[in-house]
Amino acid sequence: MSKLEIFQNGTSLHPDTMGDPVFQIGSKNEDGSYAVVVFEGMTESQAKAKLAEMQPVKSKPKAEAPKKKAPTKDAEKAKAKKKTTKKKASTKKKKKR
């Protein structure tokens, strides 16, 4: 489909807005005529807002996550040296009442 654009398609016949330009959205044909996509008659600002809704949003490329550094031999040795110690259970006897 061709690029969508806003074009004026006559003037308003409504008593409150008599003579104001009416805009529609469509694509221009090779012969200069338009293939209307949105038939609703709108003001220019309404047509621009509608066209913005219809256009695909260009997404920005996402930044890549920083790569994690591979662990060094020193870090591996430090991990190996650390020993986890378990706490011994209490050996105290409870007094009977």
Short mmCIF file of N, CA, C and O in Angstrom, two decimals:
data_model
loop_
_atom_site.label_atom_id
_atom_site.label_comp_id
_atom_site.label_asym_id
_atom_site.label_seq_id
_atom_site.Cartn_x
_atom_site.Cartn_y
_atom_site.Cartn_z
N MET A 1 0.84 -1.18 0.00
CA MET A 1 0.00 0.00 0.00
C MET A 1 0.89 1.24 0.00
O MET A 1 1.94 1.28 0.63
N SER A 2 0.45 2.25 -0.70
CA SER A 2 1.19 3.50 -0.79
C SER A 2 1.16 4.22 0.55
O SER A 2 0.37 3.91 1.43
N LYS A 3 2.00 5.22 0.62
CA LYS A 3 2.08 6.02 1.84
C LYS A 3 0.77 6.77 2.06
O LYS A 3 0.23 7.39 1.13
N LEU A 4 0.26 6.71 3.29
CA LEU A 4 -0.98 7.42 3.61
C LEU A 4 -0.69 8.90 3.81
O LEU A 4 0.36 9.28 4.34
N GLU A 5 -1.63 9.71 3.40
CA GLU A 5 -1.49 11.15 3.59
C GLU A 5 -2.86 11.79 3.80
O GLU A 5 -3.90 11.18 3.55
N ILE A 6 -2.82 13.03 4.26
CA ILE A 6 -4.05 13.79 4.51
C ILE A 6 -4.32 14.64 3.28
O ILE A 6 -3.40 15.25 2.73
N PHE A 7 -5.58 14.70 2.86
CA PHE A 7 -5.93 15.57 1.74
C PHE A 7 -7.28 16.21 1.99
O PHE A 7 -8.12 15.67 2.70
N GLN A 8 -7.45 17.41 1.45
CA GLN A 8 -8.71 18.13 1.60
C GLN A 8 -9.69 17.60 0.56
O GLN A 8 -9.36 17.48 -0.61
N ASN A 9 -10.88 17.28 1.03
CA ASN A 9 -11.89 16.73 0.13
C ASN A 9 -13.18 17.53 0.28
O ASN A 9 -14.18 17.01 0.75
N GLY A 10 -13.13 18.77 -0.05
CA GLY A 10 -14.32 19.61 0.00
C GLY A 10 -14.40 20.48 1.23
O GLY A 10 -13.42 20.66 1.95
N THR A 11 -15.60 21.04 1.43
CA THR A 11 -15.84 21.90 2.59
C THR A 11 -17.05 21.41 3.35
O THR A 11 -17.90 20.69 2.82
N SER A 12 -17.12 21.81 4.61
CA SER A 12 -18.20 21.37 5.49
C SER A 12 -19.52 22.03 5.11
O SER A 12 -19.57 23.22 4.79
N LEU A 13 -20.59 21.26 5.19
CA LEU A 13 -21.93 21.79 4.94
C LEU A 13 -22.74 21.88 6.23
O LEU A 13 -23.90 22.25 6.20
N HIS A 14 -22.10 21.54 7.35
CA HIS A 14 -22.77 21.63 8.65
C HIS A 14 -23.00 23.11 8.98
O HIS A 14 -22.11 23.94 8.78
N PRO A 15 -24.19 23.43 9.49
CA PRO A 15 -24.49 24.85 9.76
C PRO A 15 -23.50 25.53 10.71
O PRO A 15 -23.24 26.72 10.57
N ASP A 16 -22.94 24.80 11.67
CA ASP A 16 -22.01 25.40 12.63
C ASP A 16 -20.63 25.62 12.03
O ASP A 16 -19.87 26.47 12.50
N THR A 17 -20.27 24.81 11.05
CA THR A 17 -18.92 24.91 10.48
C THR A 17 -18.98 25.12 8.97
O THR A 17 -18.09 24.65 8.24
N MET A 18 -19.97 25.80 8.49
CA MET A 18 -20.19 26.01 7.05
C MET A 18 -18.95 26.60 6.39
O MET A 18 -18.41 27.61 6.85
N GLY A 19 -18.45 25.95 5.35
CA GLY A 19 -17.33 26.46 4.58
C GLY A 19 -15.95 26.04 5.08
O GLY A 19 -14.96 26.28 4.41
N ASP A 20 -15.87 25.43 6.26
CA ASP A 20 -14.57 24.97 6.76
C ASP A 20 -14.10 23.77 5.92
O ASP A 20 -14.91 22.93 5.52
N PRO A 21 -12.79 23.66 5.67
CA PRO A 21 -12.30 22.54 4.86
C PRO A 21 -12.49 21.20 5.59
O PRO A 21 -12.39 21.13 6.81
N VAL A 22 -12.76 20.16 4.82
CA VAL A 22 -12.93 18.80 5.35
C VAL A 22 -11.77 17.96 4.83
O VAL A 22 -11.46 17.99 3.64
N PHE A 23 -11.13 17.21 5.73
CA PHE A 23 -9.97 16.41 5.37
C PHE A 23 -10.28 14.93 5.52
O PHE A 23 -11.07 14.53 6.38
N GLN A 24 -9.63 14.12 4.67
CA GLN A 24 -9.73 12.67 4.74
C GLN A 24 -8.32 12.09 4.62
O GLN A 24 -7.37 12.80 4.29
N ILE A 25 -8.21 10.79 4.87
CA ILE A 25 -6.92 10.13 4.81
C ILE A 25 -6.96 9.07 3.72
O ILE A 25 -7.93 8.31 3.63
N GLY A 26 -5.92 9.01 2.91
CA GLY A 26 -5.84 8.02 1.85
C GLY A 26 -4.48 8.01 1.20
O GLY A 26 -3.55 8.66 1.67
N SER A 27 -4.37 7.27 0.11
CA SER A 27 -3.11 7.22 -0.62
C SER A 27 -3.35 7.76 -2.03
O SER A 27 -4.42 7.57 -2.62
N LYS A 28 -2.35 8.41 -2.55
CA LYS A 28 -2.47 9.06 -3.86
C LYS A 28 -2.17 8.04 -4.97
O LYS A 28 -1.20 7.30 -4.91
N ASN A 29 -3.04 8.00 -5.97
CA ASN A 29 -2.87 7.11 -7.12
C ASN A 29 -1.94 7.76 -8.14
O ASN A 29 -1.63 8.96 -8.06
N GLU A 30 -1.51 6.99 -9.13
CA GLU A 30 -0.61 7.50 -10.17
C GLU A 30 -1.26 8.62 -10.98
O GLU A 30 -0.57 9.53 -11.44
N ASP A 31 -2.58 8.55 -11.16
CA ASP A 31 -3.27 9.56 -11.97
C ASP A 31 -3.61 10.83 -11.19
O ASP A 31 -4.23 11.75 -11.72
N GLY A 32 -3.21 10.90 -9.90
CA GLY A 32 -3.46 12.10 -9.10
C GLY A 32 -4.70 12.01 -8.23
O GLY A 32 -4.92 12.86 -7.37
N SER A 33 -5.52 10.99 -8.45
CA SER A 33 -6.70 10.82 -7.60
C SER A 33 -6.28 10.12 -6.30
O SER A 33 -5.14 9.68 -6.16
N TYR A 34 -7.21 10.03 -5.38
CA TYR A 34 -6.90 9.43 -4.08
C TYR A 34 -7.73 8.18 -3.86
O TYR A 34 -8.90 8.12 -4.24
N ALA A 35 -7.13 7.19 -3.21
CA ALA A 35 -7.85 6.02 -2.72
C ALA A 35 -8.10 6.28 -1.24
O ALA A 35 -7.16 6.25 -0.43
N VAL A 36 -9.33 6.58 -0.90
CA VAL A 36 -9.67 6.98 0.47
C VAL A 36 -9.62 5.75 1.38
O VAL A 36 -10.16 4.70 1.07
N VAL A 37 -8.96 5.91 2.54
CA VAL A 37 -8.88 4.85 3.54
C VAL A 37 -9.80 5.16 4.71
O VAL A 37 -10.49 4.30 5.21
N VAL A 38 -9.79 6.42 5.15
CA VAL A 38 -10.68 6.88 6.23
C VAL A 38 -11.67 7.84 5.60
O VAL A 38 -11.31 8.95 5.21
N PHE A 39 -12.93 7.42 5.54
CA PHE A 39 -13.95 8.21 4.84
C PHE A 39 -14.52 9.35 5.68
O PHE A 39 -15.13 10.26 5.16
N GLU A 40 -14.32 9.30 6.96
CA GLU A 40 -14.87 10.31 7.87
C GLU A 40 -14.29 11.69 7.55
O GLU A 40 -13.08 11.86 7.41
N GLY A 41 -15.14 12.69 7.44
CA GLY A 41 -14.70 14.06 7.23
C GLY A 41 -14.21 14.63 8.55
O GLY A 41 -14.90 14.56 9.56
N MET A 42 -12.99 15.17 8.57
CA MET A 42 -12.39 15.66 9.82
C MET A 42 -11.76 17.02 9.61
O MET A 42 -11.50 17.43 8.48
N THR A 43 -11.48 17.69 10.73
CA THR A 43 -10.69 18.91 10.66
C THR A 43 -9.24 18.48 10.41
O THR A 43 -8.89 17.30 10.56
N GLU A 44 -8.40 19.44 10.08
CA GLU A 44 -7.01 19.10 9.79
C GLU A 44 -6.31 18.51 11.02
O GLU A 44 -5.57 17.53 10.92
N SER A 45 -6.56 19.09 12.20
CA SER A 45 -5.91 18.59 13.41
C SER A 45 -6.39 17.17 13.75
O SER A 45 -5.61 16.33 14.19
N GLN A 46 -7.68 16.91 13.55
CA GLN A 46 -8.20 15.56 13.80
C GLN A 46 -7.59 14.56 12.82
O GLN A 46 -7.25 13.44 13.19
N ALA A 47 -7.46 14.97 11.57
CA ALA A 47 -6.89 14.10 10.55
C ALA A 47 -5.42 13.77 10.86
O ALA A 47 -4.98 12.64 10.70
N LYS A 48 -4.67 14.77 11.31
CA LYS A 48 -3.26 14.54 11.66
C LYS A 48 -3.14 13.56 12.82
O LYS A 48 -2.28 12.68 12.82
N ALA A 49 -4.02 13.71 13.82
CA ALA A 49 -4.00 12.80 14.97
C ALA A 49 -4.36 11.37 14.54
O ALA A 49 -3.72 10.41 14.97
N LYS A 50 -5.35 11.25 13.69
CA LYS A 50 -5.78 9.93 13.21
C LYS A 50 -4.68 9.28 12.37
O LYS A 50 -4.40 8.09 12.50
N LEU A 51 -4.02 10.07 11.54
CA LEU A 51 -2.94 9.55 10.71
C LEU A 51 -1.77 9.07 11.58
O LEU A 51 -1.18 8.03 11.31
N ALA A 52 -1.47 9.81 12.64
CA ALA A 52 -0.40 9.42 13.55
C ALA A 52 -0.73 8.09 14.23
O ALA A 52 0.16 7.27 14.46
N GLU A 53 -2.00 7.86 14.55
CA GLU A 53 -2.42 6.59 15.16
C GLU A 53 -2.24 5.44 14.18
O GLU A 53 -1.90 4.32 14.58
N MET A 54 -2.48 5.71 12.91
CA MET A 54 -2.45 4.65 11.89
C MET A 54 -1.04 4.30 11.44
O MET A 54 -0.80 3.18 10.98
N GLN A 55 -0.11 5.23 11.54
CA GLN A 55 1.25 4.97 11.08
C GLN A 55 1.94 4.01 12.03
O GLN A 55 1.79 4.10 13.24
N PRO A 56 2.74 3.08 11.51
CA PRO A 56 3.48 2.17 12.39
C PRO A 56 4.53 2.94 13.17
O PRO A 56 5.16 3.85 12.64
N VAL A 57 4.69 2.58 14.42
CA VAL A 57 5.66 3.25 15.28
C VAL A 57 7.04 2.67 14.98
O VAL A 57 7.22 1.46 14.95
N LYS A 58 7.98 3.55 14.75
CA LYS A 58 9.36 3.11 14.52
C LYS A 58 10.00 2.87 15.87
O LYS A 58 10.17 3.80 16.65
N SER A 59 10.34 1.62 16.12
CA SER A 59 10.94 1.31 17.41
C SER A 59 12.44 1.47 17.33
O SER A 59 13.07 1.16 16.31
N LYS A 60 12.99 1.97 18.40
CA LYS A 60 14.44 2.13 18.47
C LYS A 60 15.05 0.77 18.79
O LYS A 60 14.47 0.00 19.55
N PRO A 61 16.22 0.47 18.24
CA PRO A 61 16.85 -0.80 18.58
C PRO A 61 17.20 -0.82 20.06
O PRO A 61 17.70 0.17 20.61
N LYS A 62 16.90 -1.93 20.67
CA LYS A 62 17.16 -2.05 22.12
C LYS A 62 18.65 -2.19 22.36
O LYS A 62 19.35 -2.86 21.61
N ALA A 63 19.10 -1.57 23.43
CA ALA A 63 20.51 -1.67 23.79
C ALA A 63 20.77 -3.08 24.32
O ALA A 63 19.97 -3.63 25.07
N GLU A 64 21.89 -3.63 23.91
CA GLU A 64 22.21 -4.98 24.35
C GLU A 64 22.63 -4.95 25.81
O GLU A 64 23.24 -4.00 26.27
N ALA A 65 22.30 -6.02 26.50
CA ALA A 65 22.68 -6.12 27.90
C ALA A 65 24.19 -6.27 27.98
O ALA A 65 24.79 -6.96 27.15
N PRO A 66 24.80 -5.63 28.96
CA PRO A 66 26.25 -5.76 29.07
C PRO A 66 26.64 -7.22 29.34
O PRO A 66 25.97 -7.92 30.10
N LYS A 67 27.70 -7.66 28.69
CA LYS A 67 28.12 -9.05 28.85
C LYS A 67 28.85 -9.20 30.18
O LYS A 67 29.62 -8.34 30.59
N LYS A 68 28.59 -10.33 30.82
CA LYS A 68 29.26 -10.60 32.09
C LYS A 68 30.67 -11.10 31.79
O LYS A 68 30.89 -11.84 30.84
N LYS A 69 31.58 -10.69 32.63
CA LYS A 69 32.96 -11.12 32.46
C LYS A 69 33.10 -12.56 32.93
O LYS A 69 32.46 -12.97 33.90
N ALA A 70 33.93 -13.30 32.27
CA ALA A 70 34.19 -14.67 32.67
C ALA A 70 34.97 -14.64 33.98
O ALA A 70 35.85 -13.80 34.17
N PRO A 71 34.66 -15.55 34.90
CA PRO A 71 35.38 -15.54 36.18
C PRO A 71 36.86 -15.85 35.97
O PRO A 71 37.23 -16.68 35.14
N THR A 72 37.69 -15.17 36.71
CA THR A 72 39.13 -15.37 36.59
C THR A 72 39.55 -16.53 37.49
O THR A 72 38.79 -16.99 38.34
N LYS A 73 40.77 -16.99 37.29
CA LYS A 73 41.26 -18.12 38.09
C LYS A 73 41.36 -17.72 39.56
O LYS A 73 41.11 -18.53 40.44
N ASP A 74 41.71 -16.47 39.83
CA ASP A 74 41.82 -16.00 41.22
C ASP A 74 40.47 -16.06 41.91
O ASP A 74 40.37 -16.46 43.07
N ALA A 75 39.42 -15.69 41.21
CA ALA A 75 38.09 -15.72 41.78
C ALA A 75 37.65 -17.15 42.06
O ALA A 75 37.02 -17.44 43.07
N GLU A 76 38.01 -18.06 41.16
CA GLU A 76 37.66 -19.46 41.36
C GLU A 76 38.38 -20.03 42.57
O GLU A 76 37.82 -20.79 43.35
N LYS A 77 39.66 -19.66 42.74
CA LYS A 77 40.43 -20.13 43.90
C LYS A 77 39.84 -19.60 45.19
O LYS A 77 39.77 -20.31 46.19
N ALA A 78 39.43 -18.34 45.19
CA ALA A 78 38.86 -17.73 46.39
C ALA A 78 37.57 -18.44 46.77
O ALA A 78 37.31 -18.68 47.96
N LYS A 79 36.78 -18.81 45.79
CA LYS A 79 35.55 -19.54 46.07
C LYS A 79 35.86 -20.92 46.64
O LYS A 79 35.19 -21.39 47.54
N ALA A 80 36.86 -21.56 46.11
CA ALA A 80 37.23 -22.90 46.55
C ALA A 80 37.75 -22.86 47.98
O ALA A 80 37.52 -23.80 48.76
N LYS A 81 38.46 -21.81 48.37
CA LYS A 81 39.01 -21.72 49.71
C LYS A 81 37.94 -21.49 50.76
O LYS A 81 38.07 -21.92 51.89
N LYS A 82 36.88 -20.82 50.39
CA LYS A 82 35.82 -20.57 51.35
C LYS A 82 35.10 -21.87 51.63
O LYS A 82 34.66 -22.57 50.72
N LYS A 83 35.00 -22.20 52.88
CA LYS A 83 34.28 -23.40 53.25
C LYS A 83 33.07 -22.98 54.07
O LYS A 83 33.16 -22.13 54.93
N THR A 84 31.99 -23.59 53.76
CA THR A 84 30.80 -23.29 54.53
C THR A 84 30.79 -24.18 55.76
O THR A 84 31.04 -25.39 55.67
N THR A 85 30.56 -23.56 56.87
CA THR A 85 30.52 -24.34 58.12
C THR A 85 29.11 -24.35 58.64
O THR A 85 28.41 -23.34 58.61
N LYS A 86 28.71 -25.52 59.08
CA LYS A 86 27.38 -25.65 59.64
C LYS A 86 27.47 -25.45 61.14
O LYS A 86 28.44 -25.87 61.78
N LYS A 87 26.48 -24.80 61.67
CA LYS A 87 26.46 -24.62 63.11
C LYS A 87 26.05 -25.94 63.75
O LYS A 87 25.14 -26.61 63.26
N LYS A 88 26.75 -26.27 64.78
CA LYS A 88 26.42 -27.51 65.47
C LYS A 88 25.21 -27.29 66.35
O LYS A 88 25.00 -26.21 66.89
N ALA A 89 24.43 -28.30 66.47
CA ALA A 89 23.25 -28.23 67.31
C ALA A 89 23.68 -28.05 68.77
O ALA A 89 24.72 -28.53 69.18
N SER A 90 22.89 -27.39 69.51
CA SER A 90 23.20 -27.12 70.90
C SER A 90 23.26 -28.44 71.67
O SER A 90 22.40 -29.32 71.53
N THR A 91 24.30 -28.58 72.53
CA THR A 91 24.46 -29.80 73.30
C THR A 91 23.97 -29.65 74.73
O THR A 91 24.09 -30.56 75.52
N LYS A 92 23.47 -28.49 75.06
CA LYS A 92 22.97 -28.26 76.41
C LYS A 92 21.71 -29.05 76.64
O LYS A 92 20.86 -29.16 75.75
N LYS A 93 21.60 -29.59 77.83
CA LYS A 93 20.39 -30.32 78.16
C LYS A 93 19.40 -29.37 78.81
O LYS A 93 19.76 -28.50 79.56
N LYS A 94 18.16 -29.60 78.50
CA LYS A 94 17.13 -28.77 79.09
C LYS A 94 16.80 -29.28 80.47
O LYS A 94 16.78 -30.49 80.73
N LYS A 95 16.55 -28.37 81.35
CA LYS A 95 16.18 -28.73 82.71
C LYS A 95 14.72 -29.13 82.75
O LYS A 95 13.88 -28.51 82.13
N LYS A 96 14.45 -30.16 83.54
CA LYS A 96 13.06 -30.57 83.73
C LYS A 96 12.48 -29.79 84.87
O LYS A 96 13.11 -29.57 85.87
N ARG A 97 11.29 -29.47 84.85
CA ARG A 97 10.63 -28.71 85.91
C ARG A 97 9.81 -29.59 86.77
O ARG A 97 9.24 -30.50 86.63
#
